PDB file of C-alpha atoms in Angstrom:
ATOM      1  CA  ILE A 196     174.023  73.410-228.986  1.00  0.00           C
ATOM      2  CA  THR A 197     170.424  72.197-229.155  1.00  0.00           C
ATOM      3  CA  LEU A 198     169.776  74.159-232.344  1.00  0.00           C
ATOM      4  CA  THR A 199     172.860  72.878-234.112  1.00  0.00           C
ATOM      5  CA  SER A 200     172.257  69.345-232.922  1.00  0.00           C
ATOM      6  CA  SER A 201     168.689  69.385-234.126  1.00  0.00           C
ATOM      7  CA  LEU A 202     169.741  70.880-237.471  1.00  0.00           C
ATOM      8  CA  VAL A 203     172.278  68.134-237.935  1.00  0.00           C
ATOM      9  CA  ILE A 204     169.890  65.355-237.025  1.00  0.00           C
ATOM     10  CA  GLY A 205     167.107  66.874-239.044  1.00  0.00           C
ATOM     11  CA  VAL A 206     169.173  67.440-242.245  1.00  0.00           C
ATOM     12  CA  GLY A 207     170.830  64.080-241.819  1.00  0.00           C
ATOM     13  CA  SER A 208     167.599  62.193-241.537  1.00  0.00           C
ATOM     14  CA  GLY A 209     166.185  63.977-244.376  1.00  0.00           C
ATOM     15  CA  LEU A 210     169.119  63.262-246.666  1.00  0.00           C
ATOM     16  CA  VAL A 211     168.856  59.645-245.665  1.00  0.00           C
ATOM     17  CA  VAL A 212     165.263  59.389-246.481  1.00  0.00           C
ATOM     18  CA  SER A 213     165.874  61.355-249.797  1.00  0.00           C
ATOM     19  CA  ARG A 214     168.750  58.857-250.749  1.00  0.00           C
ATOM     20  CA  PHE A 215     166.558  55.828-249.756  1.00  0.00           C
ATOM     21  CA  LEU A 216     163.814  56.889-252.081  1.00  0.00           C
ATOM     22  CA  ARG A 217     166.182  57.728-254.921  1.00  0.00           C
ATOM     23  CA  LEU A 218     168.117  54.341-254.626  1.00  0.00           C
ATOM     24  CA  ASN A 219     164.817  52.283-254.421  1.00  0.00           C
ATOM     25  CA  PRO A 220     163.066  52.812-257.947  1.00  0.00           C
ATOM     26  CA  ASN A 221     160.815  49.894-257.083  1.00  0.00           C
ATOM     27  CA  MET A 222     158.853  51.981-254.709  1.00  0.00           C
ATOM     28  CA  ILE A 223     157.574  54.284-257.585  1.00  0.00           C
ATOM     29  CA  ARG A 224     154.945  51.575-258.038  1.00  0.00           C
ATOM     30  CA  SER A 225     153.564  52.143-254.478  1.00  0.00           C
ATOM     31  CA  PRO A 226     152.660  55.625-253.587  1.00  0.00           C
ATOM     32  CA  VAL A 227     151.473  54.432-250.236  1.00  0.00           C
ATOM     33  CA  HIS A 228     154.903  53.125-249.441  1.00  0.00           C
ATOM     34  CA  GLN A 229     156.472  56.352-250.532  1.00  0.00           C
ATOM     35  CA  THR A 230     154.300  58.448-248.346  1.00  0.00           C
ATOM     36  CA  SER A 231     154.901  55.913-245.506  1.00  0.00           C
ATOM     37  CA  VAL A 232     158.625  56.523-245.859  1.00  0.00           C
ATOM     38  CA  ILE A 233     158.350  60.358-245.696  1.00  0.00           C
ATOM     39  CA  LEU A 234     156.108  59.972-242.701  1.00  0.00           C
ATOM     40  CA  LEU A 235     158.325  57.473-240.892  1.00  0.00           C
ATOM     41  CA  GLY A 236     161.436  59.482-241.842  1.00  0.00           C
ATOM     42  CA  ALA A 237     160.094  62.435-240.036  1.00  0.00           C
ATOM     43  CA  TYR A 238     159.162  60.424-237.027  1.00  0.00           C
ATOM     44  CA  LEU A 239     162.555  58.686-236.843  1.00  0.00           C
ATOM     45  CA  SER A 240     164.163  62.125-236.707  1.00  0.00           C
ATOM     46  CA  PHE A 241     161.806  63.135-234.005  1.00  0.00           C
ATOM     47  CA  CYS A 242     162.577  59.862-232.006  1.00  0.00           C
ATOM     48  CA  LEU A 243     166.280  60.089-232.529  1.00  0.00           C
ATOM     49  CA  SER A 244     166.462  63.786-231.345  1.00  0.00           C
ATOM     50  CA  ASP A 245     164.146  63.156-228.361  1.00  0.00           C
ATOM     51  CA  ALA A 246     166.338  59.993-227.301  1.00  0.00           C
ATOM     52  CA  LEU A 247     169.351  62.374-227.468  1.00  0.00           C
ATOM     53  CA  HIS A 248     167.480  64.996-225.390  1.00  0.00           C
ATOM     54  CA  TYR A 249     167.389  67.679-228.182  1.00  0.00           C
ATOM     55  CA  SER A 250     164.390  69.490-229.508  1.00  0.00           C
ATOM     56  CA  GLY A 251     162.274  66.946-231.557  1.00  0.00           C
ATOM     57  CA  VAL A 252     160.197  69.841-233.019  1.00  0.00           C
ATOM     58  CA  LEU A 253     163.231  71.597-234.547  1.00  0.00           C
ATOM     59  CA  THR A 254     164.424  68.370-235.767  1.00  0.00           C
ATOM     60  CA  VAL A 255     161.230  67.570-237.649  1.00  0.00           C
ATOM     61  CA  PHE A 256     161.239  71.037-238.968  1.00  0.00           C
ATOM     62  CA  PHE A 257     164.680  70.685-240.503  1.00  0.00           C
ATOM     63  CA  ALA A 258     163.960  67.193-241.728  1.00  0.00           C
ATOM     64  CA  GLY A 259     160.890  68.415-243.438  1.00  0.00           C
ATOM     65  CA  VAL A 260     162.568  71.180-245.100  1.00  0.00           C
ATOM     66  CA  THR A 261     165.219  68.933-246.275  1.00  0.00           C
ATOM     67  CA  MET A 262     162.793  66.179-247.589  1.00  0.00           C
ATOM     68  CA  SER A 263     160.786  68.836-249.239  1.00  0.00           C
ATOM     69  CA  HIS A 264     163.876  69.929-251.310  1.00  0.00           C
ATOM     70  CA  TYR A 265     165.401  66.520-251.968  1.00  0.00           C
ATOM     71  CA  ALA A 266     163.017  63.772-251.454  1.00  0.00           C
ATOM     72  CA  TRP A 267     160.075  65.489-253.257  1.00  0.00           C
ATOM     73  CA  HIS A 268     161.666  65.001-256.688  1.00  0.00           C
ATOM     74  CA  SER A 269     162.047  61.288-256.069  1.00  0.00           C
ATOM     75  CA  LEU A 270     158.396  60.671-255.610  1.00  0.00           C
ATOM     76  CA  SER A 271     155.916  59.578-258.219  1.00  0.00           C
ATOM     77  CA  LYS A 272     153.142  61.885-259.264  1.00  0.00           C
ATOM     78  CA  GLU A 273     150.647  59.807-257.145  1.00  0.00           C
ATOM     79  CA  ALA A 274     152.743  59.799-254.202  1.00  0.00           C
ATOM     80  CA  LYS A 275     153.089  63.518-254.293  1.00  0.00           C
ATOM     81  CA  GLN A 276     149.355  63.939-254.447  1.00  0.00           C
ATOM     82  CA  SER A 277     148.879  61.472-251.471  1.00  0.00           C
ATOM     83  CA  THR A 278     151.744  62.958-249.340  1.00  0.00           C
ATOM     84  CA  LYS A 279     150.437  66.449-249.968  1.00  0.00           C
ATOM     85  CA  ALA A 280     146.760  65.242-248.857  1.00  0.00           C
ATOM     86  CA  THR A 281     148.100  63.301-245.902  1.00  0.00           C
ATOM     87  CA  PHE A 282     150.184  66.045-244.513  1.00  0.00           C
ATOM     88  CA  GLY A 283     147.558  68.548-245.246  1.00  0.00           C
ATOM     89  CA  THR A 284     144.932  66.554-243.214  1.00  0.00           C
ATOM     90  CA  MET A 285     147.338  66.075-240.388  1.00  0.00           C
ATOM     91  CA  SER A 286     147.951  69.738-240.425  1.00  0.00           C
ATOM     92  CA  HIS A 287     144.225  70.572-240.086  1.00  0.00           C
ATOM     93  CA  VAL A 288     143.615  67.998-237.400  1.00  0.00           C
ATOM     94  CA  ALA A 289     146.610  69.234-235.320  1.00  0.00           C
ATOM     95  CA  GLU A 290     145.257  72.852-235.680  1.00  0.00           C
ATOM     96  CA  ALA A 291     141.762  71.810-234.746  1.00  0.00           C
ATOM     97  CA  TYR A 292     143.164  70.015-231.669  1.00  0.00           C
ATOM     98  CA  CYS A 293     145.231  73.032-230.591  1.00  0.00           C
ATOM     99  CA  PHE A 294     142.268  75.310-230.700  1.00  0.00           C
ATOM    100  CA  ALA A 295     140.049  72.884-228.944  1.00  0.00           C
ATOM    101  CA  ALA A 296     142.568  72.398-226.170  1.00  0.00           C
ATOM    102  CA  VAL A 297     142.981  76.015-225.610  1.00  0.00           C
ATOM    103  CA  GLY A 298     139.270  76.306-225.423  1.00  0.00           C
ATOM    104  CA  VAL A 299     138.654  73.612-223.147  1.00  0.00           C
ATOM    105  CA  SER A 300     141.379  74.709-220.706  1.00  0.00           C
ATOM    106  CA  LEU A 301     139.772  78.351-220.468  1.00  0.00           C
ATOM    107  CA  HIS A 302     137.521  77.140-217.732  1.00  0.00           C
ATOM    108  CA  ARG A 303     140.513  76.764-215.413  1.00  0.00           C
ATOM    109  CA  PHE A 304     140.849  80.512-215.169  1.00  0.00           C
ATOM    110  CA  THR A 305     137.939  81.314-212.649  1.00  0.00           C
ATOM    111  CA  ASP A 306     139.889  84.000-210.756  1.00  0.00           C
ATOM    112  CA  VAL A 307     139.420  87.473-212.579  1.00  0.00           C
ATOM    113  CA  LYS A 308     142.820  88.704-211.038  1.00  0.00           C
ATOM    114  CA  GLN A 309     144.663  85.904-212.908  1.00  0.00           C
ATOM    115  CA  VAL A 310     143.154  86.857-216.250  1.00  0.00           C
ATOM    116  CA  SER A 311     144.839  89.626-218.274  1.00  0.00           C
ATOM    117  CA  LEU A 312     142.503  91.204-220.767  1.00  0.00           C
ATOM    118  CA  PRO A 313     145.216  93.236-222.668  1.00  0.00           C
ATOM    119  CA  LEU A 314     147.172  89.731-223.129  1.00  0.00           C
ATOM    120  CA  ILE A 315     144.125  87.943-224.409  1.00  0.00           C
ATOM    121  CA  ALA A 316     143.366  90.828-226.892  1.00  0.00           C
ATOM    122  CA  LEU A 317     146.962  90.751-228.136  1.00  0.00           C
ATOM    123  CA  ALA A 318     146.838  86.905-228.408  1.00  0.00           C
ATOM    124  CA  ILE A 319     143.595  87.177-230.483  1.00  0.00           C
ATOM    125  CA  VAL A 320     145.081  89.853-232.732  1.00  0.00           C
ATOM    126  CA  ALA A 321     148.268  87.859-233.166  1.00  0.00           C
ATOM    127  CA  LEU A 322     146.193  84.698-234.133  1.00  0.00           C
ATOM    128  CA  LEU A 323     144.192  86.642-236.559  1.00  0.00           C
ATOM    129  CA  VAL A 324     147.189  88.227-238.230  1.00  0.00           C
ATOM    130  CA  GLY A 325     148.976  84.945-238.390  1.00  0.00           C
ATOM    131  CA  ARG A 326     145.968  83.194-239.785  1.00  0.00           C
ATOM    132  CA  ALA A 327     145.452  85.923-242.399  1.00  0.00           C
ATOM    133  CA  ALA A 328     149.110  85.695-243.509  1.00  0.00           C
ATOM    134  CA  VAL A 329     148.741  81.920-243.911  1.00  0.00           C
ATOM    135  CA  VAL A 330     145.354  82.119-245.781  1.00  0.00           C
ATOM    136  CA  PHE A 331     146.088  84.990-247.872  1.00  0.00           C
TER     137      PHE A 331
END
């Protein structure tokens, strides 16, 4: 039920944001406002889903897919560039934070019996394969 509810909330909020951008042609003059509406629409879907005790991450995923399909065509050329740059920057910052958090937390494993070397090797291989798939 969580998947279905997250899907409905995400697609619904994505469609609302897309419709809002389509019905407000005055926003074409301001790429900052258009980018803000996209960002706040995704955050609104997360907050709504979290308040209803569903998966916010899935909801943001479905809202993002919906907005990339419908809202993207309502944006001006400048807003498309700024939105792409904004979300690209946020993606790199989040990725760097995740790697830093994992690196900082490694000091907690001081007992050798708690460390699984095959699991660490598998994780490194999975990270490298995933990164290669994204980059290439």
